[in-house]
């Protein structure tokens, strides 16, 4: 916790200016510190500073110089080479990079699309021609021709359900004629979901592929979503007397006996009876159709249905609460999370890679890949693999680099090279981001040097103040009148004051050992900017 707080409140770290007109404010030995750097940090401080002194340019400049001297000392002591520091920094860097590795425009469009689809629920039937088992060769054109032939049969007048029962390779089709019931966004794989939402009611889609195989779908209905429901139910499991029993329980409800009491005393759903029949909150696609349809028909909280039958038995269901589809602002972050966790995020990946291909000078050397197609990778000698396979902005990548990349991969050479190119482009993009995105640069350097200064302060001040018992005692004796209490009674306060004293002496030493030269003209202009 101490480390996090320290990194949060420490000065923003240094960074080279993005402006060609930037001027030098001061110099520590031969290292220039720019006006823009000071302004960035000073203006951030203005928003949180409460006392006048902290807003004074001269006072803040002294603090800033002290900060810079500490940073320099941390690098002099090579604290940036410590493995634990490098691991923590690398971990943070990955976390910080993550939001930049999406195409923002595509992501916004996917979120908006998902929200629009949450407003409606669709009902569809499908026919599937399944891909062979993994590892077997796939003649995808032949499989596509089969699904086209099935579509033509339907277009010529055959019933969709009849054809589905005969030919669909979805095992459930024999029973349901391909009918999938109602579903909503995120409940099917993205290409399937998209095909259904884009096909008009009563029409049949063009053939399309998913990871399962080739499909055609018929969208049979679309209805407004009612969101999610909180319900309770009474269940009587199937038996010769179940219908008579459920209607006797219905009469108890009609005679105004509380629903919860009837459920506790008579429901045969052992998981929910003890809690008055309450079910977990659910939306479309989570319950069998008959159950969902009866819930949707209940108009007000407190209403309950007439008895109805499902595969599980006879039910009476009561509506406790209906949760309508939230507003876009309420659900936006949840949709974004679901998109990032689903395969549809690959659309953003492809969009980003396309932009990177347009941004960078990318050249491929397919002839250098021939050796990988003709020879097993295990038989290749890395020392002989020096030909260029890819260049990005004149940075060259050789056959040896590609061999290292594919060592543990079992894809075909062409697929491996696509992945290799993607990794190279993303690597170049990550490196460039530090120089092209000011927000990313500042945040990374703030953490980088904040982490470094934490380790430095711990080494030079905090640990020393805690462990130097003789020094602490001497400091206490010298200031005993000020404290007026025994050391053991106020040890925490004395340690804190001793740390301040050690830091002042240390800063004085740093000032003595380094030459600091302030550019008076630049400082004067800076003060004028802030009317000081």
Coordinates of C-alpha atoms in Angstrom, one line a residue:
X1 CA 0.0 0.0 0.0
X2 CA 2.8 2.4 0.9
X3 CA 4.4 1.8 -2.5
X4 CA 1.1 2.5 -4.4
X5 CA 0.5 5.7 -2.4
X6 CA 4.1 6.9 -3.0
X7 CA 3.8 6.2 -6.8
X8 CA 0.5 8.1 -6.9
X9 CA 1.7 11.2 -5.2
X10 CA 5.3 11.3 -6.6
X11 CA 6.1 13.9 -9.3
X12 CA 5.4 13.0 -12.9
X13 CA 8.5 11.6 -14.5
X14 CA 10.6 13.2 -17.1
X15 CA 10.1 12.8 -20.8
X16 CA 11.6 14.4 -23.9
X17 CA 9.4 17.2 -25.3
X18 CA 7.1 16.6 -28.2
X19 CA 7.4 20.2 -29.3
X20 CA 10.1 21.5 -31.5
X21 CA 9.8 25.0 -29.9
X22 CA 10.4 23.7 -26.4
X23 CA 13.1 25.5 -24.4
X24 CA 15.4 24.5 -21.6
X25 CA 14.4 25.5 -18.1
X26 CA 17.4 24.2 -16.2
X27 CA 20.3 21.8 -16.5
X28 CA 21.6 19.2 -14.0
X29 CA 25.3 18.8 -15.0
X30 CA 24.9 18.1 -18.8
X31 CA 21.3 16.9 -18.7
X32 CA 18.7 19.5 -19.9
X33 CA 15.2 19.7 -18.3
X34 CA 12.6 21.3 -20.5
X35 CA 10.0 24.0 -19.8
X36 CA 7.2 21.7 -21.1
X37 CA 8.1 19.0 -18.6
X38 CA 7.9 21.4 -15.7
X39 CA 4.6 22.9 -17.0
X40 CA 3.0 19.5 -17.3
X41 CA 3.8 18.7 -13.6
X42 CA 3.1 22.1 -12.3
X43 CA -0.3 22.3 -13.9
X44 CA -1.2 18.9 -12.5
X45 CA -0.2 20.1 -9.1
X46 CA -2.3 23.3 -9.4
X47 CA -5.5 21.2 -9.5
X48 CA -4.7 19.5 -6.1
X49 CA -2.5 22.1 -4.3
X50 CA -4.3 23.8 -1.3
X51 CA -1.6 26.2 0.0
X52 CA -0.3 29.3 -1.8
X53 CA 3.4 28.2 -1.5
X54 CA 2.7 25.0 -3.5
X55 CA 1.3 27.2 -6.3
X56 CA 4.3 29.5 -6.3
X57 CA 6.6 28.9 -9.4
X58 CA 9.9 29.5 -7.4
X59 CA 8.8 27.2 -4.6
X60 CA 7.7 24.5 -6.9
X61 CA 10.8 24.8 -9.0
X62 CA 12.9 23.9 -5.9
X63 CA 10.8 20.8 -5.3
X64 CA 11.1 19.9 -8.9
X65 CA 14.9 20.2 -8.9
X66 CA 15.0 18.0 -5.8
X67 CA 12.9 15.5 -7.5
X68 CA 15.2 15.5 -10.6
X69 CA 18.2 15.0 -8.4
X70 CA 16.7 12.0 -6.7
X71 CA 15.8 10.5 -10.1
X72 CA 19.4 11.0 -11.3
X73 CA 20.7 9.4 -8.1
X74 CA 18.4 6.3 -8.6
X75 CA 19.9 5.8 -12.0
X76 CA 23.4 6.4 -10.7
X77 CA 22.8 3.6 -8.2
X78 CA 21.5 1.4 -11.1
X79 CA 18.2 0.7 -9.2
X80 CA 16.6 0.4 -12.7
X81 CA 18.6 -2.8 -13.2
X82 CA 17.2 -4.7 -10.2
X83 CA 15.3 -7.8 -11.4
X84 CA 12.3 -7.3 -9.1
X85 CA 12.0 -3.7 -10.3
X86 CA 12.1 -4.8 -14.0
X87 CA 9.5 -7.5 -13.4
X88 CA 7.1 -5.1 -11.7
X89 CA 7.6 -2.5 -14.4
X90 CA 7.1 -5.0 -17.2
X91 CA 3.9 -6.3 -15.5
X92 CA 2.5 -2.8 -15.3
X93 CA 3.6 -2.0 -18.8
X94 CA 1.5 -4.9 -20.2
X95 CA -1.5 -3.7 -18.2
X96 CA -1.1 -0.2 -19.4
X97 CA -0.6 -1.3 -23.1
X98 CA -3.8 -3.4 -23.2
X99 CA -6.3 -0.6 -24.0
X100 CA -4.1 0.6 -26.9
X101 CA -4.1 -2.8 -28.6
X102 CA -7.7 -2.4 -29.8
X103 CA -9.0 -0.4 -32.7
X104 CA -11.0 2.2 -31.0
X105 CA -13.5 2.9 -33.8
X106 CA -14.2 -0.8 -34.4
X107 CA -14.6 -1.4 -30.6
X108 CA -17.2 1.5 -30.4
X109 CA -19.1 0.1 -33.3
X110 CA -19.2 -3.4 -31.8
X111 CA -20.4 -2.0 -28.5
X112 CA -23.2 0.0 -30.2
X113 CA -24.1 -3.1 -32.4
X114 CA -24.3 -5.3 -29.3
X115 CA -26.5 -2.7 -27.5
X116 CA -28.9 -2.4 -30.4
X117 CA -29.2 -6.2 -30.4
X118 CA -30.0 -6.3 -26.7
X119 CA -33.2 -4.5 -27.5
X120 CA -34.6 -7.4 -29.5
X121 CA -34.8 -11.2 -29.2
X122 CA -34.7 -13.4 -32.3
X123 CA -36.1 -16.8 -33.1
X124 CA -34.5 -18.9 -35.8
X125 CA -34.1 -22.3 -37.3
X126 CA -30.9 -23.6 -38.9
X127 CA -29.4 -26.4 -41.0
X128 CA -25.8 -27.4 -40.4
X129 CA -23.2 -29.1 -42.5
X130 CA -20.5 -29.9 -40.0
X131 CA -16.8 -29.7 -40.5
X132 CA -14.9 -33.0 -40.2
X133 CA -13.1 -33.9 -36.9
X134 CA -10.0 -31.9 -36.2
X135 CA -7.0 -33.1 -38.1
X136 CA -9.0 -34.4 -41.1
X137 CA -8.7 -32.6 -44.5
X138 CA -11.6 -30.2 -45.2
X139 CA -13.0 -29.7 -48.7
X140 CA -14.8 -26.6 -47.8
X141 CA -16.2 -26.0 -51.3
X142 CA -17.8 -29.4 -51.3
X143 CA -19.4 -28.7 -47.9
X144 CA -20.6 -25.3 -49.1
X145 CA -22.2 -26.9 -52.2
X146 CA -24.2 -29.2 -49.9
X147 CA -25.6 -26.4 -47.9
X148 CA -26.5 -24.5 -51.1
X149 CA -28.3 -27.5 -52.4
X150 CA -30.4 -27.7 -49.1
X151 CA -31.3 -24.0 -49.4
X152 CA -32.4 -24.6 -53.0
X153 CA -34.7 -27.4 -51.9
X154 CA -36.4 -25.0 -49.5
X155 CA -36.6 -22.2 -52.0
X156 CA -38.3 -24.6 -54.4
X157 CA -41.1 -25.2 -51.8
X158 CA -40.0 -27.8 -49.3
X159 CA -40.6 -27.2 -45.7
X160 CA -37.5 -25.9 -43.8
X161 CA -38.2 -28.1 -40.7
X162 CA -38.6 -31.2 -43.0
X163 CA -35.3 -30.6 -44.8
X164 CA -33.6 -29.9 -41.4
X165 CA -34.8 -33.2 -40.0
X166 CA -33.5 -35.1 -43.0
X167 CA -30.1 -33.5 -43.6
X168 CA -28.9 -31.2 -40.8
X169 CA -25.9 -32.5 -38.9
X170 CA -27.0 -30.8 -35.7
X171 CA -28.2 -33.8 -33.7
X172 CA -31.1 -31.8 -32.2
X173 CA -32.6 -31.2 -35.6
X174 CA -34.1 -34.7 -35.8
X175 CA -36.3 -33.6 -32.8
X176 CA -36.8 -29.9 -33.3
X177 CA -36.6 -29.4 -37.1
X178 CA -33.7 -27.0 -36.6
X179 CA -35.8 -24.7 -34.4
X180 CA -33.5 -23.0 -31.8
X181 CA -36.1 -21.0 -30.1
X182 CA -35.6 -17.4 -29.0
X183 CA -32.1 -16.1 -28.2
X184 CA -30.3 -12.8 -27.9
X185 CA -26.9 -11.1 -28.2
X186 CA -23.9 -13.2 -26.9
X187 CA -25.8 -16.4 -26.8
X188 CA -24.6 -17.7 -30.1
X189 CA -21.2 -17.5 -31.9
X190 CA -20.9 -14.1 -33.5
X191 CA -21.2 -15.1 -37.2
X192 CA -24.4 -17.0 -36.4
X193 CA -25.8 -14.2 -34.3
X194 CA -25.1 -11.7 -37.0
X195 CA -26.7 -13.9 -39.8
X196 CA -29.9 -14.2 -37.8
X197 CA -30.2 -10.5 -36.8
X198 CA -29.5 -9.4 -40.4
X199 CA -31.9 -11.9 -42.1
X200 CA -35.5 -10.6 -42.4
X201 CA -38.3 -12.6 -40.7
X202 CA -39.4 -15.4 -43.0
X203 CA -36.3 -15.3 -45.2
X204 CA -33.3 -17.6 -45.4
X205 CA -29.8 -16.4 -45.1
X206 CA -26.9 -16.9 -47.5
X207 CA -24.7 -19.8 -46.5
X208 CA -22.1 -18.8 -43.9
X209 CA -19.3 -20.4 -41.9
X210 CA -18.7 -20.8 -38.2
X211 CA -16.2 -22.9 -36.3
X212 CA -18.8 -25.7 -36.5
X213 CA -19.3 -25.8 -40.2
X214 CA -21.6 -24.3 -42.9
X215 CA -25.0 -23.0 -42.0
X216 CA -28.2 -21.5 -43.4
X217 CA -30.7 -19.9 -41.0
X218 CA -34.3 -18.9 -41.3
X219 CA -35.3 -16.0 -39.0
X220 CA -38.8 -16.9 -37.9
X221 CA -39.6 -14.1 -35.4
X222 CA -38.2 -11.0 -33.7
X223 CA -39.7 -9.4 -30.6
X224 CA -38.8 -6.6 -28.2
X225 CA -36.7 -7.7 -25.3
X226 CA -38.3 -7.5 -21.9
X227 CA -34.9 -7.7 -20.2
X228 CA -34.6 -10.1 -17.2
X229 CA -37.0 -11.5 -14.7
X230 CA -37.0 -12.3 -11.0
X231 CA -39.5 -15.1 -10.4
X232 CA -40.7 -17.8 -8.1
X233 CA -42.4 -21.1 -9.0
X234 CA -44.2 -24.1 -7.7
X235 CA -43.3 -27.4 -9.3
X236 CA -45.2 -30.7 -9.3
X237 CA -43.1 -33.4 -11.0
X238 CA -44.7 -35.6 -13.7
X239 CA -46.8 -38.4 -12.3
X240 CA -50.4 -39.7 -12.9
X241 CA -51.7 -37.3 -10.2
X242 CA -49.5 -34.3 -10.9
X243 CA -52.1 -32.3 -12.9
X244 CA -54.8 -32.8 -10.2
X245 CA -52.3 -31.7 -7.6
X246 CA -51.1 -28.6 -9.3
X247 CA -54.7 -27.4 -9.8
X248 CA -55.4 -28.0 -6.1
X249 CA -52.4 -25.8 -5.3
X250 CA -53.7 -23.2 -7.8
X251 CA -57.0 -23.1 -5.9
X252 CA -55.1 -22.4 -2.7
X253 CA -53.5 -19.4 -4.3
X254 CA -56.8 -18.3 -5.6
X255 CA -58.1 -18.5 -2.1
X256 CA -55.4 -15.9 -1.2
X257 CA -52.9 -18.2 0.5
X258 CA -49.5 -16.6 0.1
X259 CA -47.5 -18.0 -2.9
X260 CA -44.3 -18.4 -0.7
X261 CA -46.2 -20.6 1.8
X262 CA -47.6 -22.8 -0.9
X263 CA -44.2 -23.2 -2.5
X264 CA -42.5 -24.0 0.8
X265 CA -45.1 -26.6 1.8
X266 CA -45.9 -28.2 -1.6
X267 CA -43.3 -27.5 -4.3
X268 CA -41.3 -30.5 -5.5
X269 CA -38.3 -28.4 -6.6
X270 CA -36.1 -29.1 -3.6
X271 CA -33.6 -26.4 -4.5
X272 CA -36.1 -23.6 -4.3
X273 CA -39.0 -24.8 -2.1
X274 CA -37.3 -23.7 1.1
X275 CA -36.9 -20.2 -0.1
X276 CA -40.5 -19.8 -1.3
X277 CA -39.9 -21.0 -4.8
X278 CA -37.5 -18.2 -5.8
X279 CA -35.4 -18.7 -8.9
X280 CA -32.2 -17.0 -10.0
X281 CA -32.7 -13.9 -12.2
X282 CA -32.8 -14.9 -15.8
X283 CA -33.3 -13.6 -19.4
X284 CA -34.2 -15.1 -22.7
X285 CA -32.6 -18.4 -23.5
X286 CA -32.0 -19.5 -19.9
X287 CA -35.3 -21.4 -19.4
X288 CA -37.3 -23.7 -21.6
X289 CA -39.6 -21.8 -24.0
X290 CA -42.9 -22.8 -22.3
X291 CA -41.6 -21.4 -19.0
X292 CA -40.3 -18.1 -20.5
X293 CA -43.4 -17.5 -22.5
X294 CA -45.6 -17.7 -19.4
X295 CA -43.3 -15.4 -17.5
X296 CA -43.4 -12.9 -20.4
X297 CA -47.2 -12.9 -20.3
X298 CA -47.3 -11.8 -16.6
X299 CA -48.0 -8.1 -16.6
X300 CA -47.3 -6.9 -13.1
X301 CA -45.1 -8.0 -10.2
X302 CA -47.2 -10.3 -7.9
X303 CA -49.1 -11.8 -10.8
X304 CA -48.9 -15.6 -11.2
X305 CA -49.7 -17.9 -14.1
X306 CA -52.3 -20.7 -14.5
X307 CA -50.8 -24.2 -14.2
X308 CA -48.7 -25.2 -17.3
X309 CA -46.6 -28.2 -18.3
X310 CA -43.0 -28.5 -19.3
X311 CA -40.6 -31.5 -19.6
X312 CA -39.9 -31.1 -15.9
X313 CA -43.5 -31.3 -14.7
X314 CA -46.4 -28.9 -13.9
X315 CA -45.6 -25.3 -12.8
X316 CA -47.2 -22.2 -11.5
X317 CA -44.9 -19.2 -11.9
X318 CA -45.1 -15.8 -10.1
X319 CA -43.4 -12.6 -11.4
X320 CA -41.5 -10.8 -8.6
X321 CA -39.7 -8.2 -10.6
X322 CA -39.0 -7.3 -14.3
X323 CA -35.7 -5.7 -15.1
X324 CA -36.0 -3.9 -18.5
X325 CA -33.0 -3.5 -20.8
X326 CA -30.7 -0.9 -19.2
X327 CA -29.8 2.4 -20.9
X328 CA -26.7 2.4 -23.1
X329 CA -24.7 4.3 -20.5
X330 CA -25.6 1.8 -17.8
X331 CA -24.7 -1.3 -19.8
X332 CA -21.8 0.0 -21.9
X333 CA -19.0 -1.3 -19.7
X334 CA -20.5 -4.7 -19.4
X335 CA -21.0 -5.0 -23.1
X336 CA -17.3 -3.9 -23.6
X337 CA -16.2 -6.6 -21.2
X338 CA -18.2 -9.3 -23.0
X339 CA -16.9 -8.2 -26.4
X340 CA -13.3 -8.4 -25.1
X341 CA -13.9 -11.8 -23.7
X342 CA -15.5 -13.2 -26.9
X343 CA -14.2 -14.1 -30.3
X344 CA -15.8 -10.9 -31.8
X345 CA -12.8 -9.0 -30.5
X346 CA -10.9 -10.5 -33.4
X347 CA -12.7 -7.9 -35.6
X348 CA -10.9 -5.2 -33.7
X349 CA -7.6 -7.1 -33.9
X350 CA -7.9 -7.3 -37.7
X351 CA -8.8 -3.6 -38.0
X352 CA -5.8 -2.6 -35.9
X353 CA -3.5 -4.8 -38.0
X354 CA -4.8 -3.3 -41.2
X355 CA -4.1 0.2 -39.9
X356 CA -0.6 -0.9 -38.9
X357 CA 0.0 -2.4 -42.4
X358 CA -1.0 1.0 -43.9
X359 CA 1.0 2.9 -41.4
X360 CA 4.3 1.0 -41.7
X361 CA 6.4 0.2 -44.7
X362 CA 6.0 -3.6 -44.7
X363 CA 7.7 -5.8 -47.1
X364 CA 7.5 -9.6 -47.2
X365 CA 10.0 -12.0 -48.8
X366 CA 8.0 -15.2 -49.7
X367 CA 11.0 -16.8 -51.3
X368 CA 12.8 -16.9 -47.9
X369 CA 9.9 -19.1 -46.6
X370 CA 10.3 -21.9 -49.1
X371 CA 12.9 -23.6 -47.0
X372 CA 10.3 -23.9 -44.2
X373 CA 7.9 -25.6 -46.6
X374 CA 10.4 -28.0 -47.9
X375 CA 12.3 -28.9 -44.7
X376 CA 11.0 -29.9 -41.3
X377 CA 11.9 -27.2 -38.8
X378 CA 13.7 -29.7 -36.6
X379 CA 16.2 -30.4 -39.4
X380 CA 17.0 -26.7 -40.0
X381 CA 20.3 -25.2 -38.9
X382 CA 19.7 -21.8 -37.4
X383 CA 23.2 -20.6 -38.4
X384 CA 22.3 -21.0 -42.1
X385 CA 19.0 -19.0 -41.8
X386 CA 20.1 -15.5 -42.5
X387 CA 17.8 -14.4 -45.3
X388 CA 15.3 -11.7 -44.7
X389 CA 11.6 -12.9 -44.4
X390 CA 10.1 -9.5 -43.3
X391 CA 11.0 -5.9 -43.0
X392 CA 9.0 -3.2 -41.2
X393 CA 10.1 0.4 -41.6
X394 CA 13.5 -0.9 -42.7
X395 CA 13.9 -3.1 -39.6
X396 CA 14.7 -6.5 -40.8
X397 CA 13.6 -9.9 -39.5
X398 CA 15.4 -13.1 -40.7
X399 CA 14.7 -16.7 -41.2
X400 CA 16.3 -17.3 -37.9
X401 CA 13.8 -15.0 -36.2
X402 CA 11.0 -16.9 -37.8
X403 CA 12.4 -20.3 -36.8
X404 CA 12.6 -19.1 -33.2
X405 CA 8.9 -18.0 -33.4
X406 CA 7.6 -21.3 -34.8
X407 CA 9.6 -23.7 -32.6
X408 CA 6.6 -24.7 -30.5
X409 CA 3.9 -24.1 -33.2
X410 CA 2.2 -26.7 -35.4
X411 CA 0.4 -24.6 -37.9
X412 CA 1.2 -24.5 -41.7
X413 CA 4.0 -22.1 -42.7
X414 CA 1.5 -19.6 -44.2
X415 CA -0.5 -19.4 -41.0
X416 CA 2.6 -19.2 -38.9
X417 CA 3.9 -16.4 -41.0
X418 CA 0.6 -14.5 -40.6
X419 CA 1.0 -14.8 -36.8
X420 CA 4.7 -13.8 -37.0
X421 CA 3.9 -10.7 -39.0
X422 CA 1.1 -9.8 -36.5
X423 CA 3.5 -10.1 -33.6
X424 CA 6.2 -8.1 -35.3
X425 CA 3.7 -5.3 -36.2
X426 CA 2.3 -5.2 -32.7
X427 CA 5.8 -5.1 -31.3
X428 CA 6.7 -2.1 -33.5
X429 CA 3.5 -0.4 -32.5
X430 CA 4.2 -0.8 -28.8
X431 CA 7.6 0.7 -29.2
X432 CA 6.3 3.6 -31.2
X433 CA 3.5 4.3 -28.7
X434 CA 6.1 5.6 -26.2
X435 CA 7.1 8.3 -28.7
X436 CA 3.8 9.1 -30.3
X437 CA 1.2 9.0 -27.5
X438 CA 1.8 11.5 -24.8
X439 CA -0.7 10.1 -22.4
X440 CA 0.8 6.6 -22.6
X441 CA 4.3 8.0 -22.3
X442 CA 3.6 10.2 -19.3
X443 CA 1.7 7.4 -17.4
X444 CA 4.4 4.8 -18.0
X445 CA 7.2 7.2 -17.0
X446 CA 5.2 8.3 -14.0
X447 CA 5.0 4.8 -12.8
X448 CA 8.5 3.8 -13.9
X449 CA 10.3 6.6 -12.0
X450 CA 7.8 6.6 -9.1
X451 CA 8.6 2.9 -8.6
X452 CA 12.3 3.7 -8.8
X453 CA 12.0 6.6 -6.3
X454 CA 10.1 4.4 -3.9
X455 CA 13.0 1.9 -3.9
X456 CA 15.5 4.8 -3.6
X457 CA 13.6 6.4 -0.6
X458 CA 13.3 3.0 1.0
X459 CA 17.1 2.4 0.7
X460 CA 18.2 5.9 1.6
X461 CA 15.7 7.2 4.1
X462 CA 12.9 4.9 5.4
X463 CA 14.9 1.8 6.2
X464 CA 17.7 3.9 7.6
X465 CA 15.4 5.8 9.9
X466 CA 13.8 2.6 11.2
X467 CA 17.1 0.6 11.7
X468 CA 19.4 3.4 12.8
X469 CA 18.5 3.1 16.5
X470 CA 21.5 5.2 17.7
X471 CA 20.8 7.9 15.2
X472 CA 17.1 8.0 16.1
X473 CA 17.9 8.2 19.8
X474 CA 20.4 11.0 19.2
X475 CA 17.8 12.9 17.1
X476 CA 15.2 12.4 19.9
X477 CA 17.6 13.7 22.6
X478 CA 18.5 16.8 20.5
X479 CA 14.7 17.6 20.2
X480 CA 13.5 16.2 23.5
X481 CA 12.1 19.6 24.6
X482 CA 10.0 19.8 21.4
X483 CA 8.4 16.3 22.1
X484 CA 7.9 16.5 25.8
X485 CA 7.2 12.7 26.0
X486 CA 9.3 9.6 26.3
X487 CA 10.6 8.1 23.0
X488 CA 8.6 4.8 23.3
X489 CA 5.4 6.8 23.7
X490 CA 5.9 8.8 20.4
X491 CA 8.3 6.6 18.4
X492 CA 6.2 6.8 15.2
X493 CA 6.2 10.6 15.2
X494 CA 10.0 10.7 16.0
X495 CA 10.8 8.3 13.2
X496 CA 8.8 10.4 10.7
X497 CA 10.6 13.6 11.8
X498 CA 13.9 11.8 11.6
X499 CA 13.1 10.7 8.1
X500 CA 12.5 14.3 7.1
X501 CA 15.8 15.3 8.7
X502 CA 17.7 12.6 6.8
X503 CA 16.0 13.6 3.6
X504 CA 17.0 17.3 4.0
X505 CA 20.6 16.3 4.6
X506 CA 20.6 14.0 1.6
X507 CA 19.1 16.7 -0.7
X508 CA 21.8 19.1 0.5
X509 CA 24.4 16.5 -0.4
X510 CA 22.9 15.9 -3.8
X511 CA 22.8 19.7 -4.5
X512 CA 26.5 19.9 -3.5
X513 CA 27.6 17.0 -5.8
X514 CA 25.6 18.2 -8.8
X515 CA 25.7 21.4 -10.8
X516 CA 22.2 22.9 -11.3
X517 CA 21.9 25.9 -13.6
X518 CA 18.6 27.6 -14.1
X519 CA 17.9 29.6 -17.3
X520 CA 16.7 32.9 -15.9
X521 CA 15.1 34.0 -19.1
X522 CA 13.1 30.8 -19.4
X523 CA 12.1 31.1 -15.8
X524 CA 10.9 34.7 -16.3
X525 CA 8.8 33.8 -19.3
X526 CA 7.3 30.9 -17.3
X527 CA 6.3 33.2 -14.5
X528 CA 4.7 35.6 -16.9
X529 CA 2.7 32.7 -18.3
X530 CA 1.1 32.2 -14.9
X531 CA 1.0 36.0 -13.9
X532 CA 3.7 35.6 -11.2

